């Protein structure tokens, strides 16, 4: 994982195959052993079944937008934050869907959440047809914040959502090394402003707008000339 300390390994191979640039940097800086990155593939998934999947899975909910989170229910995945968002949007035409195991050893985390679950949340447990959900969602919401002792590595679910061309909002964790900046479908949540994140979610779904006087984003190239600087201003 991203917390693995190469100095504490019992055995050393002839080569390491790793899944993220973060891990490669850690291992290369401490060991004189070749390292390669083998990434889980990002594919161009056919979305022609979107309407069919949406009807099969969500017809009972009517004309609403659908948000999905995929992952084991743990404090590290931070599903509780999504539940707070759902409570905030309880009166909006939005449904929140969770796919993931609620394991007994994490019951102290997920049980209180489920006991206070609002009506706009559906928990689907584990599924063997997750691609059907990916194939018809309006937003993938991934609220893992990571910590010093519980970092992400290179989550498969983010890459799967990219493959299905779903708009995403997630936290840009340091271990990602800005890897996801290059994908147009990715947007980043704000670590310190819950209300702004709710607005970002609604804006991504075209359910409400962020007023220009409240929030503005400036995207620019590196200011190598006065013309670029003045244009940015």
Phi, psi and omega in degrees: 000180180292343179269354184300128177262112182303332181292342185258007178288144180279321182236149180237131183271183175278340181200147175253136170250116187241165186250001181210154178296326179303309181297322179297317179297319180297313184288319181295327182285344184244337185231145176265061180229134181302143179228135172235153175256126173247106184268143171297134189292143168259123187248169174255090187283138176290124183256017184293344180266008185306309182297320180297312180297318182297320180292317182295321186269325194232013184303327183293342183271351179078202185274083179228167175269151185236130179245137181237146168229135181237127178157158175302136180285101177217164177298329179295322178282340167064042177296336180303326179294321178294323179296324176293323175297316181300319178297323180293331184250025185299333182264009181258156179283065184222133175244142180249132184236132178245131172240123180161154182287140171253087187285146181303326182286352174246018185300327180296340176271306191276335183297312177299326179295315182291330178289339181244025185287127176287165186289345180270017177242135176236127175257123186258006182059204175280149181224152173259002182234041183301331181298332177293322178290312175306322188289353182221017182274155178264338180201137170256122184244117184236105191258015177300124181261341183068168176201177181300328184251002182213066181278154166283171173244275174215082190304128178298324186297326178295317181291324177294320178294322176300317180300328180266008174058037178271133170304138183231147168232129181207169175273135181277083185291147180305326183293344178283342180051040179059024181303323189273001179301331188280356182259124183295336183280352185265133170231157185248138175281159179265127184297330192246002187225092181298316182296323176296321179297322176298318178295320179297320179296313180296321180294319179297327179272002186059035176245073184109158184232153169269118183290137183304325182287346180266326184208135177223145177242132177247123177244123184217164173275171179298129188285079182269357178215159179296326180298318179295317180300315182291322177297318178298316178298000000 
